[in-house]
Amino acid sequence: MHIIESGNVAAALGVKLSRAQVIAAYPITPQTPLTEKLSEIVEAGELDAQYIPVESEHSALAVCIAASSAGARAFTATSANGLLYMHEQIHWAAGARLPIVMCVVNRGVGAPWTVWNDHQDSISQRDTGWIQIYVNDHQQIIDTVIKSFRLAEEVMIPIMVCYDGYLLSHTYMPFDVPEQDRVDAFLPPYKAPYALDPENPANLNTVTLPDIRFDAQGRLAHGYMEIRYLLQEDMRKALDAASSIERQFFEMFGRGGDAFFELYCCEDADYIAVSMGSLSYHLRDVADLLRASGIRVGVMSVHLYRPFPASMIAQALVHARRIIVFEKALSYGYEGALCSDIKSALFHHGHNQARPEVLGHVLGLGGREIRTEDLHEALKHSCTTPVAHPDEIGWIGLKI
Amino acid sequence: MHAITTILDLPEEEFLNPGNRSCSGCSLGIAYRVALKALGKDTLLVVPPSCLTVLQGLFPIAATKLPSLNVTFASTAAAATGLLGALKAQHKTGIKVVAWAGDGGTSDIGIQALSGAAERGDDFLFICYDNEGYMNTGAQRSGTTPIGALTATTPFKGKLQPKKDVPAIMSAHGISYVATCSAAYPLDIYDKVLKAVTFTGVKYLHLHIPCPPGWGFNPRLSVKIGKLAVKTGLYELYEVEHGQFRLTGASQKLADKKNLVPVEDYFKTQARFRNLGPDQINEIQQLITTRWERYFQTMENGEEG
Ligand SMILES: Cc1ncc(C[n+]2csc(CCOP(=O)(O)OP(=O)(O)O)c2C)c(N)n1
Ligand code: SF4
């Protein structure tokens, strides 16, 4: 059924269709309407779930961690400072290998206070061991929430579904809401491989030594490092799992198709603009304009940011002369994280091949308006001017 | 009132394996063992970092036979809520959820989550074992460290502030059951745990846990010192049932007999109080005496609470 609704409602409907069993969240702009919608869905009896109105984000994730440890499908959502307040829990959920799904409605972080969109919040959680997916529109929000529960439960790794605050969360777009029975066929009920249970008692997340150790029956158990190695291994395996789930989703629902990234006019492109989230649609318009003036530009929008599909990304980019990365986040003192990741993907790719140059731009921090003219100017300049200082990041829309 | 259990009718089944990693003379083991007997098999435990984490053992060996979830320091009560949510969502009944945290994990870093859960009325038992300091990290001050006590972070002057009254804070939430116990009176713990789990919402038990290395006394004296804390009137055993306060067990007897042991006898047993001068001891004695005068009067008036 097609409806016209906000991005936050798309997320809530995805959670409902996924039959989440325990939902805990704390309001923060611009995630708040998602939280409200979920409480409404549960209170109206449209979803048989426990909705816990916790007193903080730290507790929201605590509830999800415990619920998931006891075998329930758990969901939470937050933005910006809420996400940062969860930080130790975010690491914990990944280390404990719990398939929690969380929507991050991207917003800049304080200080100073801002409620507007950028990606600094979720990018700063890049190294926590969560899968991170960035989506571009409302259809992708609802579909990705559903696919994420499937993927998280298959690889036992939690997932952040990241979408732009306001630009997606509060705007209205038409999208298709899949039927419940088809979602049920795609996403079976969660069966935890292990869960807290008096019939089968276990102590979870106990203090673990640096080295491997025998248990009381003389069997060797992992040390901390083995447990963390397996998280990395399974993260890399999640690339294949994500692809295969994406294929199945496409076969059932006729949408999506590439779990890793979306390419727009990249095949013959000399210049490829790379970004994440709704900005990539904006860049497509600019690419059209530039193509009309004879500059062959393509756009890559990265969906799966962790695990990073480095070789596939490099393959898709390596034929271009220049890659221009547009980011709403920054690793202060260096450059945008995506820019570094793209560089490293290309560096590892064909050693004997000529590699494209990579330029990084930062824009839209704290909701600074991204004007099409500025984007056009920056992209055009990046395509047509020799690169004097490849390490210098470009600031778009800066008024200083 | 519930029946008073004697040592003879305590269940034989153990949920704590013999041998654990707590210090010799640690009274947490006494309290934990007897409380787990009262809780029984159908229990899920939540434990934040603390001495109990250490007592519970190092992966893959566990001292506790009950399912137990280790969680982050501030999140104990919220995690208990999460377990309840999962049980309800899966329509599982007859399983108790019990959180066990130290005084730091309860009164300081964990109080927000605990207060939130109490206000929401989530149905679990929260047990705070109070060894009056951050013992796991080497005996630093906590909110419940008593005034005057030397700790690793109050090394010369001793703690300047009085002990935070966590049971009173929990009572102020209007929860159905709050009680205090001491590891020196394990059967009282057993009975209060049995009773606590019959109430709904958050139930709160506060256990006084003498700690030989943290308090500076010989490990063989743990029970004796625990009893002294009660007999001096410094630490009361009581229950608050639906808002009704009443002294229990050894403290009730103390109110009957009106024979408080001088608090100095308690202070003398522990190195952490070696800085207390006569004036400070007198002051504390005054506070205790005034408080107990009220209890004596209540007893004389024959009032229940
Ligand atoms: C967020 C966080 N801060 C600090 C610590 C370090 N830490 C671990 S246990 C502990 C003290 C625990 O004290 P308490 O709760 O009183 O329990 P006890 O060790 O006395 O049994 C501290 C400070 C931690 N694990 N997590
Ligand atoms: S430090 Fe104290 S409370 Fe902790 S294990 Fe040792 S004796 Fe027990």
XYZ file of C-alpha atoms and ligand atoms in Angstrom:
739
model
C 0.000 0.000 0.000
C 1.370 3.402 -0.950
C 1.105 6.153 1.607
C 2.528 9.631 2.017
C 4.141 9.999 5.409
C 7.238 11.275 7.207
C 10.528 9.425 7.432
C 10.041 8.839 11.135
C 6.691 7.190 10.468
C 8.320 5.063 7.761
C 10.799 3.855 10.390
C 8.029 3.172 12.922
C 6.065 1.168 10.367
C 9.200 -0.825 9.568
C 9.565 -1.656 13.258
C 5.918 -2.652 13.467
C 6.124 -4.881 10.400
C 9.275 -6.451 11.846
C 7.281 -7.366 14.953
C 9.833 -5.957 17.398
C 9.081 -7.384 20.849
C 10.773 -4.897 23.154
C 11.080 -1.209 22.297
C 12.788 1.305 24.553
C 13.505 4.871 23.577
C 13.982 8.356 24.965
C 12.857 11.448 23.066
C 15.370 13.664 21.308
C 14.903 15.917 18.309
C 14.613 14.891 15.473
C 13.962 11.275 16.517
C 11.044 12.192 18.825
C 8.126 11.590 16.411
C 9.446 8.066 15.816
C 9.356 7.343 19.555
C 5.876 8.834 19.846
C 4.605 6.851 16.882
C 5.946 3.603 18.313
C 4.331 4.204 21.700
C 1.092 4.940 19.867
C 1.323 1.737 17.800
C 1.971 -0.363 20.902
C -0.637 1.338 23.072
C -3.243 0.974 20.336
C -2.555 -2.757 20.331
C -1.352 -2.738 16.737
C 1.902 -4.362 17.795
C 2.267 -6.973 20.530
C 5.374 -5.466 22.100
C 6.649 -4.080 25.371
C 7.220 -0.341 25.043
C 9.442 0.912 27.876
C 9.471 4.697 28.409
C 12.951 4.773 29.921
C 14.503 7.737 31.723
C 17.574 8.026 29.460
C 19.229 6.728 26.320
C 21.774 4.830 28.387
C 18.866 2.928 29.858
C 17.132 2.588 26.484
C 20.024 0.578 25.185
C 20.361 -1.233 28.528
C 16.779 -2.420 28.138
C 17.476 -3.574 24.583
C 20.713 -5.294 25.593
C 19.001 -7.228 28.369
C 15.881 -7.987 26.331
C 17.980 -9.272 23.475
C 20.078 -11.318 25.921
C 16.852 -12.951 27.037
C 15.842 -13.812 23.485
C 13.566 -10.933 22.412
C 13.748 -8.833 19.231
C 14.665 -5.353 20.458
C 14.584 -1.891 18.911
C 15.617 1.605 19.928
C 16.187 4.926 18.214
C 17.987 8.145 19.007
C 19.932 11.120 17.660
C 23.065 13.122 18.430
C 23.678 13.526 22.182
C 21.356 10.621 22.888
C 23.539 8.395 20.777
C 26.659 9.689 22.488
C 25.076 9.143 25.906
C 24.681 5.483 24.877
C 28.291 5.142 23.876
C 29.469 2.513 26.387
C 26.270 0.557 25.752
C 26.867 0.677 22.008
C 30.201 -1.057 22.445
C 28.601 -3.453 24.916
C 25.811 -4.511 22.566
C 28.290 -5.338 19.812
C 30.714 -7.163 22.118
C 27.816 -9.186 23.518
C 26.764 -9.998 19.931
C 23.166 -8.880 20.253
C 21.074 -8.342 17.096
C 19.522 -5.044 18.197
C 18.365 -2.601 15.535
C 18.593 1.125 16.219
C 17.543 4.026 14.032
C 19.905 6.968 14.248
C 18.133 10.078 13.047
C 21.271 12.003 12.175
C 21.857 15.328 13.907
C 24.909 17.420 14.737
C 26.367 17.173 18.225
C 26.987 19.823 20.859
C 28.654 22.033 21.890
C 27.250 24.392 20.836
C 23.732 23.030 20.749
C 22.319 22.265 17.360
C 19.254 20.218 16.520
C 19.882 20.214 12.776
C 21.257 17.558 10.548
C 24.782 16.331 9.969
C 26.414 12.912 10.347
C 28.862 13.540 13.179
C 26.768 11.540 15.655
C 26.767 8.167 13.930
C 30.152 8.588 12.259
C 31.679 9.053 15.711
C 30.319 5.576 16.578
C 31.978 3.993 13.543
C 34.420 1.829 15.500
C 32.002 0.296 17.994
C 31.426 -2.973 16.127
C 27.935 -2.110 14.853
C 26.879 -2.484 11.275
C 26.046 0.980 9.926
C 23.704 1.580 7.005
C 22.930 5.036 5.591
C 19.726 5.447 3.619
C 18.517 8.099 1.197
C 14.725 8.173 1.232
C 11.593 7.026 3.021
C 11.221 3.813 1.069
C 14.747 2.891 2.001
C 14.050 3.693 5.647
C 11.136 1.274 5.999
C 12.754 -1.423 3.859
C 16.119 -1.138 5.575
C 14.621 -1.468 9.063
C 13.045 -4.768 7.992
C 16.164 -6.024 6.227
C 18.289 -4.996 9.200
C 16.501 -7.270 11.641
C 17.110 -10.149 9.188
C 20.781 -9.302 8.790
C 21.439 -8.559 12.468
C 19.916 -11.870 13.528
C 21.793 -13.796 10.854
C 25.224 -12.485 11.827
C 24.460 -11.618 15.480
C 25.703 -8.054 15.165
C 23.649 -4.953 16.019
C 22.756 -2.485 13.275
C 22.336 1.285 13.080
C 19.982 2.450 10.364
C 21.037 6.066 9.833
C 18.857 8.662 8.139
C 19.019 12.419 7.934
C 17.284 14.408 10.645
C 14.603 16.776 9.296
C 15.623 16.235 5.652
C 14.154 12.726 5.861
C 12.710 12.395 9.358
C 10.308 15.311 9.046
C 9.614 15.487 5.322
C 6.742 13.690 3.654
C 7.225 11.345 0.733
C 5.208 8.587 -0.864
C 6.402 5.072 -0.120
C 5.094 1.558 -0.223
C 4.250 -0.210 3.013
C 4.727 -3.927 2.407
C 2.037 -6.359 3.536
C 2.540 -7.995 6.918
C 2.328 -11.573 5.618
C 5.043 -10.940 3.067
C 7.260 -9.343 5.689
C 6.589 -12.333 7.944
C 7.712 -14.632 5.130
C 10.885 -12.578 4.698
C 11.624 -12.116 8.397
C 10.847 -15.161 10.566
C 10.499 -14.768 14.358
C 13.780 -14.322 16.209
C 15.281 -17.513 17.605
C 18.222 -16.606 19.803
C 21.144 -19.056 19.558
C 21.608 -18.543 23.302
C 19.482 -16.656 25.802
C 19.248 -16.250 29.549
C 17.139 -19.138 30.737
C 16.802 -20.811 34.148
C 16.589 -24.213 32.438
C 19.971 -23.663 30.880
C 21.813 -21.242 33.174
C 24.775 -19.300 31.863
C 26.658 -16.224 32.996
C 26.958 -13.766 30.121
C 29.663 -11.129 29.566
C 31.751 -12.304 32.525
C 35.227 -10.922 33.133
C 37.380 -12.557 30.431
C 41.119 -13.022 30.666
C 43.691 -11.954 28.099
C 44.461 -15.601 27.332
C 42.348 -18.654 26.480
C 41.270 -20.710 29.476
C 39.897 -24.166 30.306
C 36.401 -24.501 31.690
C 35.481 -26.832 34.563
C 35.092 -29.745 32.102
C 38.523 -29.174 30.575
C 37.293 -27.545 27.358
C 39.209 -24.551 26.064
C 37.286 -21.308 25.934
C 38.139 -18.102 24.116
C 40.043 -15.231 25.634
C 38.994 -11.619 25.072
C 41.042 -11.366 21.902
C 39.427 -14.413 20.283
C 35.991 -13.023 21.065
C 36.907 -9.727 19.439
C 38.573 -11.475 16.471
C 35.320 -13.321 15.816
C 33.413 -10.041 15.809
C 35.732 -8.785 13.076
C 35.459 -12.054 11.130
C 31.686 -12.016 11.308
C 31.617 -8.362 10.333
C 33.465 -9.246 7.153
C 31.096 -12.183 6.580
C 28.194 -9.778 7.002
C 29.124 -8.363 3.586
C 28.007 -11.582 1.897
C 25.025 -11.951 4.191
C 23.905 -8.391 3.418
C 24.162 -9.066 -0.319
C 22.187 -12.251 -0.151
C 19.465 -10.711 2.031
C 19.282 -7.771 -0.355
C 18.797 -10.203 -3.280
C 16.021 -12.032 -1.463
C 14.322 -8.777 -0.587
C 14.532 -7.683 -4.194
C 12.994 -10.946 -5.371
C 10.121 -10.653 -2.907
C 9.430 -6.944 -3.035
C 10.989 -5.785 -6.298
C 12.948 -2.982 -4.646
C 16.537 -2.291 -3.714
C 19.168 -4.475 -5.284
C 22.526 -3.357 -3.948
C 23.267 -3.617 -0.253
C 26.553 -1.762 -0.535
C 25.995 1.379 -2.560
C 23.984 2.990 -5.332
C 25.656 4.213 -8.489
C 24.306 7.002 -10.655
C 25.878 7.502 -14.081
C 29.180 6.110 -12.881
C 30.006 3.738 -15.728
C 31.597 6.287 -18.024
C 32.266 8.899 -15.371
C 35.598 10.688 -15.206
C 34.601 12.179 -11.877
C 32.580 10.475 -9.181
C 31.034 12.299 -6.261
C 30.664 10.084 -3.181
C 28.363 10.729 -0.228
C 25.924 9.121 2.186
C 22.276 9.797 2.888
C 19.890 12.209 1.214
C 22.750 14.399 0.003
C 23.422 11.889 -2.764
C 20.100 12.758 -4.444
C 21.073 16.388 -4.323
C 24.381 15.486 -5.951
C 22.573 13.640 -8.739
C 20.880 16.872 -9.787
C 24.241 18.598 -9.807
C 25.762 15.729 -11.792
C 23.002 16.121 -14.399
C 23.806 19.808 -14.712
C 27.515 19.139 -15.088
C 26.938 16.397 -17.637
C 24.870 18.834 -19.648
C 27.930 21.059 -19.787
C 30.094 18.174 -20.945
C 31.751 17.073 -17.675
C 31.172 13.368 -17.168
C 30.178 13.106 -13.530
C 28.695 10.165 -11.628
C 27.463 9.793 -8.044
C 28.043 6.970 -5.598
C 25.930 6.837 -2.507
C 27.357 4.503 0.110
C 24.718 2.505 2.012
C 26.772 -0.002 3.967
C 29.438 1.932 5.810
C 30.427 -0.757 8.329
C 31.433 -3.380 7.418
C 33.030 -1.302 4.674
C 32.709 -3.005 1.279
C 36.137 -1.664 0.367
C 37.013 -3.765 -2.662
C 33.581 -3.358 -4.269
C 33.745 0.373 -3.705
C 37.231 0.549 -5.149
C 36.168 -1.481 -8.166
C 33.318 0.889 -8.830
C 35.524 3.957 -8.513
C 38.930 2.988 -9.817
C 38.301 3.838 -13.472
C 37.541 7.485 -12.691
C 40.093 10.282 -12.804
C 38.999 11.904 -9.610
C 36.790 11.001 -6.657
C 35.200 13.849 -4.738
C 33.847 12.928 -1.309
C 31.107 15.078 0.246
C 30.684 14.607 3.977
C 28.648 15.997 6.836
C 31.209 14.864 9.414
C 34.842 15.336 10.186
C 37.628 13.595 12.045
C 38.920 16.802 13.595
C 42.569 17.372 12.852
C 42.475 15.285 9.678
C 39.613 14.867 7.223
C 36.225 13.235 6.851
C 36.112 9.580 7.857
C 34.485 8.485 4.593
C 37.178 10.292 2.630
C 39.906 8.388 4.509
C 38.035 5.135 4.000
C 37.664 5.700 0.272
C 41.359 6.547 -0.033
C 42.340 3.428 1.826
C 39.993 1.268 -0.277
C 41.604 2.599 -3.454
C 45.091 2.241 -2.025
C 44.520 -1.451 -1.324
C 42.861 -2.047 -4.700
C 45.020 -2.539 -7.840
C 48.614 -1.723 -6.938
C 49.725 -1.453 -10.533
C 46.831 0.627 -11.707
C 46.761 4.368 -11.811
C 44.583 5.436 -8.912
C 42.112 8.257 -9.040
C 42.851 11.338 -6.981
C 40.588 11.723 -3.964
C 39.365 15.092 -2.723
C 37.341 15.667 0.411
C 34.666 18.268 1.091
C 32.889 19.014 4.331
C 29.471 20.612 4.224
C 26.148 20.976 5.962
C 27.490 20.811 9.539
C 24.807 21.609 12.096
C 22.234 21.910 9.331
C 24.042 24.613 7.311
C 21.979 24.871 4.168
C 23.479 23.069 1.208
C 22.724 25.303 -1.756
C 22.631 23.650 -5.156
C 24.691 26.525 -6.579
C 27.430 25.957 -3.993
C 27.401 22.230 -4.589
C 27.559 22.799 -8.327
C 30.406 25.245 -7.974
C 32.392 22.981 -5.649
C 31.921 19.882 -7.745
C 32.706 21.690 -10.973
C 35.813 23.218 -9.461
C 36.906 19.838 -8.114
C 36.496 18.305 -11.562
C 38.176 20.980 -13.603
C 40.991 22.487 -11.551
C 44.351 20.804 -11.002
C 44.703 19.612 -7.428
C 47.297 21.734 -5.684
C 46.803 20.498 -2.112
C 45.205 17.044 -2.163
C 45.263 16.825 1.635
C 43.296 20.003 2.171
C 39.605 19.562 2.686
C 37.196 21.884 0.978
C 34.501 23.618 3.014
C 31.254 24.221 1.180
C 28.941 27.001 2.285
C 31.373 28.295 4.916
C 31.026 32.032 5.625
C 34.199 32.959 7.428
C 4.322 -11.433 58.899
C 6.269 -14.242 57.330
C 7.488 -17.229 59.303
C 10.975 -16.862 60.700
C 13.300 -19.348 59.046
C 15.816 -21.196 61.187
C 19.133 -22.630 60.113
C 17.492 -26.057 60.142
C 14.829 -25.317 57.589
C 17.021 -23.435 55.122
C 16.864 -25.281 51.770
C 19.864 -27.467 51.093
C 20.130 -26.713 47.403
C 23.043 -24.385 46.688
C 23.130 -21.879 43.834
C 26.623 -20.709 44.628
C 29.434 -23.128 43.807
C 31.964 -23.795 46.546
C 35.049 -21.627 46.174
C 34.843 -18.166 44.708
C 37.072 -15.191 44.126
C 36.033 -12.882 46.944
C 38.531 -12.000 49.686
C 38.779 -14.214 52.726
C 36.245 -13.158 55.310
C 34.089 -11.355 52.740
C 30.548 -11.217 54.049
C 29.094 -10.730 50.573
C 29.431 -14.489 50.055
C 27.278 -15.162 53.131
C 24.540 -12.815 51.977
C 24.659 -13.909 48.357
C 24.509 -17.599 49.161
C 21.514 -17.327 51.452
C 19.626 -14.898 49.218
C 20.052 -17.181 46.208
C 18.581 -20.010 48.276
C 15.539 -17.845 48.903
C 15.251 -16.916 45.229
C 15.609 -20.428 43.853
C 16.179 -21.702 40.366
C 13.686 -19.651 38.371
C 15.608 -16.417 38.653
C 17.517 -14.196 36.254
C 20.265 -12.089 37.823
C 21.684 -8.770 36.662
C 25.106 -7.718 37.925
C 27.114 -4.539 37.231
C 30.885 -4.283 37.737
C 31.618 -4.685 41.453
C 33.080 -7.196 43.884
C 30.197 -9.460 42.902
C 31.487 -9.580 39.322
C 34.737 -10.917 40.722
C 33.019 -13.298 43.101
C 31.011 -14.666 40.152
C 34.219 -15.836 38.502
C 36.272 -15.438 35.353
C 35.079 -16.740 31.996
C 34.415 -19.600 31.331
C 34.022 -20.590 34.994
C 31.070 -19.291 36.976
C 30.481 -19.327 40.713
C 26.754 -18.753 40.312
C 24.466 -21.499 39.112
C 21.703 -19.080 38.168
C 21.571 -17.353 34.786
C 23.329 -14.052 35.209
C 23.764 -11.058 32.950
C 26.778 -8.811 33.460
C 25.933 -5.258 32.467
C 27.555 -1.821 32.462
C 27.960 0.029 35.742
C 25.116 2.528 35.416
C 22.605 0.263 33.748
C 21.673 -2.411 36.305
C 18.056 -1.459 36.937
C 17.352 -0.680 33.280
C 18.771 -4.059 32.320
C 16.447 -5.701 34.844
C 13.579 -3.883 33.126
C 14.819 -5.214 29.798
C 14.798 -8.792 31.067
C 11.247 -8.343 32.322
C 10.259 -6.915 28.953
C 11.722 -9.923 27.177
C 9.975 -12.361 29.502
C 6.631 -10.603 29.014
C 7.090 -10.319 25.269
C 7.731 -14.056 25.087
C 4.843 -14.771 27.472
C 7.152 -16.499 29.952
C 5.852 -16.491 33.503
C 7.141 -17.626 36.881
C 10.647 -16.242 36.409
C 11.936 -13.624 38.857
C 14.302 -10.858 37.861
C 16.780 -9.764 40.513
C 19.422 -7.048 40.268
C 22.451 -7.170 42.589
C 24.625 -4.104 42.732
C 27.184 -2.630 45.080
C 26.552 0.624 46.912
C 28.363 2.597 44.219
C 26.389 0.881 41.485
C 23.225 1.696 43.417
C 23.581 5.001 45.225
C 25.890 6.823 42.826
C 26.241 5.870 39.175
C 23.221 3.554 39.127
C 20.666 5.724 40.884
C 19.173 7.272 37.756
C 18.269 3.926 36.215
C 17.040 2.628 39.569
C 14.888 5.682 40.181
C 13.458 5.412 36.675
C 12.544 1.768 37.137
C 11.023 2.424 40.577
C 8.898 5.232 39.196
C 7.729 3.041 36.309
C 6.901 0.262 38.777
C 8.865 -2.417 36.950
C 8.424 -5.709 38.745
C 11.841 -6.806 40.011
C 13.873 -7.052 43.181
C 16.856 -4.727 43.509
C 19.430 -5.760 46.082
C 22.110 -3.281 47.033
C 24.990 -4.796 48.946
C 26.604 -2.008 50.844
C 30.269 -2.469 51.673
C 30.397 1.303 52.076
C 32.838 2.065 49.298
C 34.051 1.281 45.807
C 35.810 -1.880 46.884
C 36.333 -3.453 43.477
C 38.542 -0.543 42.481
C 40.423 -0.480 45.779
C 38.256 1.058 48.503
C 37.491 4.589 47.385
C 34.697 6.645 48.946
C 31.135 6.198 47.710
C 27.905 7.989 48.551
C 27.258 5.449 51.298
C 30.679 5.620 52.940
C 30.010 6.759 56.524
C 31.260 10.089 57.802
C 34.804 10.010 59.120
C 35.872 6.874 57.263
C 39.294 6.853 55.675
C 39.219 5.593 52.110
C 41.629 5.654 49.181
C 40.101 8.985 48.104
C 39.613 10.426 51.592
C 43.057 9.386 52.765
C 43.838 11.877 55.529
C 40.711 13.647 56.751
C 38.265 10.817 56.296
C 34.944 11.327 54.537
C 33.456 14.702 55.409
C 29.853 13.955 54.522
C 27.372 11.573 56.132
C 26.211 8.333 54.523
C 23.600 8.719 51.797
C 20.352 7.135 52.961
C 19.447 5.042 49.933
C 16.605 3.022 51.509
C 14.933 6.346 52.407
C 15.375 7.543 48.843
C 13.781 4.334 47.613
C 10.948 4.624 50.133
C 10.311 8.128 48.860
C 9.522 6.582 45.479
C 6.496 5.041 47.155
C 7.495 1.494 46.231
C 5.760 -1.406 47.957
C 8.656 -2.903 49.891
C 11.951 -1.568 51.215
C 14.015 -3.402 53.798
C 17.484 -3.374 55.290
C 19.496 -6.439 56.274
C 22.990 -7.315 57.365
C 25.242 -10.152 56.265
C 25.670 -10.834 59.981
C 22.029 -11.956 60.103
C 21.701 -14.258 57.082
C 18.366 -15.799 58.062
C 16.846 -12.331 58.192
C 18.096 -11.838 54.632
C 16.510 -15.124 53.629
C 13.148 -14.162 55.094
C 13.164 -10.668 53.665
C 14.036 -11.913 50.186
C 11.201 -14.439 50.382
C 8.870 -11.684 51.470
C 10.123 -9.056 49.009
C 9.363 -11.154 45.954
C 5.707 -11.390 46.937
C 5.247 -7.651 46.284
C 4.842 -6.084 42.861
C 6.849 -3.243 41.343
C 10.423 -2.528 42.330
C 11.321 -4.014 45.701
C 14.463 -2.750 47.373
C 16.741 -4.557 49.831
C 19.772 -2.855 51.332
C 22.398 -5.232 52.766
C 25.153 -4.143 55.125
C 28.309 -6.022 54.055
C 31.390 -5.863 56.309
C 34.507 -5.894 54.145
C 37.807 -6.857 55.827
C 40.316 -5.201 53.451
C 38.169 -2.145 52.734
C 37.348 -1.429 56.356
C 40.602 -2.653 57.845
C 39.829 -5.557 60.152
C 40.788 -9.201 60.579
C 38.790 -11.446 58.184
C 37.562 -13.612 61.045
C 35.623 -10.658 62.492
C 33.185 -9.985 59.632
C 30.088 -11.321 61.360
C 31.022 -9.841 64.708
C 31.471 -6.391 63.174
C 28.243 -6.704 61.228
C 26.431 -7.460 64.470
C 28.127 -4.573 66.248
C 26.885 -2.170 63.587
C 23.354 -3.278 64.454
C 23.827 -3.501 68.214
C 25.266 -0.001 68.449
C 22.180 1.246 66.639
C 24.329 2.689 63.868
C 22.710 0.469 61.288
C 19.046 -0.450 61.703
C 17.284 -3.508 60.402
C 13.836 -2.527 59.267
C 11.089 -2.898 56.707
C 8.936 -0.308 55.006
C 5.897 -2.130 53.742
C 3.535 0.056 51.706
C 4.953 3.069 53.527
C 4.712 1.510 57.009
C 8.047 1.535 58.831
C 8.910 -1.074 61.437
C 12.120 -2.253 63.030
C 12.797 -5.942 62.551
C 14.882 -8.770 64.022
C 17.887 -7.713 66.051
C 16.991 -4.008 65.813
C 13.505 -4.655 67.109
C 15.007 -6.528 70.060
C 17.336 -3.606 70.640
C 14.385 -1.255 70.830
C 12.717 -3.595 73.311
C 15.737 -3.893 75.546
C 17.005 -0.342 75.142
C 20.621 -1.402 75.490
C 22.588 0.250 72.720
C 26.261 -0.709 72.671
C 28.408 2.484 72.552
C 29.262 3.240 68.925
C 32.911 3.654 69.867
C 33.102 -0.126 70.292
C 32.236 -0.434 66.615
C 34.645 2.240 65.440
C 37.485 0.665 67.437
C 37.290 -2.530 65.391
C 38.179 -0.910 62.055
C 41.257 0.880 60.780
C 39.152 3.141 58.550
C 37.853 4.950 61.659
C 41.247 5.440 63.305
C 41.127 9.169 62.614
C 37.879 9.771 64.500
C 38.528 11.887 67.582
C 36.446 11.770 70.785
C 34.421 14.832 69.742
C 33.419 13.338 66.450
C 32.567 10.013 68.075
C 30.449 11.864 70.648
C 28.652 13.708 67.923
C 27.829 10.504 66.103
C 26.796 8.855 69.373
C 24.444 11.796 70.006
C 22.823 11.369 66.620
C 22.305 7.652 67.203
C 20.945 8.187 70.710
C 18.450 10.807 69.556
C 17.275 8.566 66.737
C 16.844 5.606 69.058
C 15.055 7.649 71.722
C 12.295 7.966 69.151
C 12.243 4.198 68.603
C 12.145 3.579 72.374
C 9.218 5.944 72.707
C 7.396 4.296 69.851
C 7.869 0.943 71.567
C 6.590 2.347 74.879
C 3.562 3.835 73.184
C 2.963 0.369 71.809
C 2.651 1.667 68.302
C 3.289 -0.579 65.378
C 5.289 1.807 63.262
C 31.309 3.598 33.770
C 32.285 2.984 34.699
N 32.988 3.757 35.562
C 33.862 3.188 36.403
C 34.051 1.841 36.410
C 35.067 1.263 37.345
N 34.477 0.550 38.463
C 34.227 -0.773 38.406
S 33.593 -1.398 39.794
C 33.680 0.133 40.544
C 33.273 0.314 41.969
C 32.171 -0.537 42.368
O 31.735 -0.100 43.601
P 30.407 -0.649 44.247
O 29.288 -0.517 43.299
O 30.259 -0.008 45.563
O 30.684 -2.215 44.405
P 31.885 -2.902 45.214
O 33.041 -2.968 44.281
O 32.152 -2.090 46.400
O 31.399 -4.256 45.510
C 34.164 1.093 39.684
C 34.360 2.497 40.051
C 33.305 1.072 35.491
N 33.415 -0.262 35.405
N 32.419 1.655 34.671
S 36.850 -6.069 48.843
Fe 35.426 -6.424 50.514
S 33.410 -6.717 49.576
Fe 34.962 -6.925 47.986
S 35.355 -9.125 47.868
Fe 36.871 -8.261 49.261
S 35.936 -8.432 51.262
Fe 34.311 -8.717 49.789
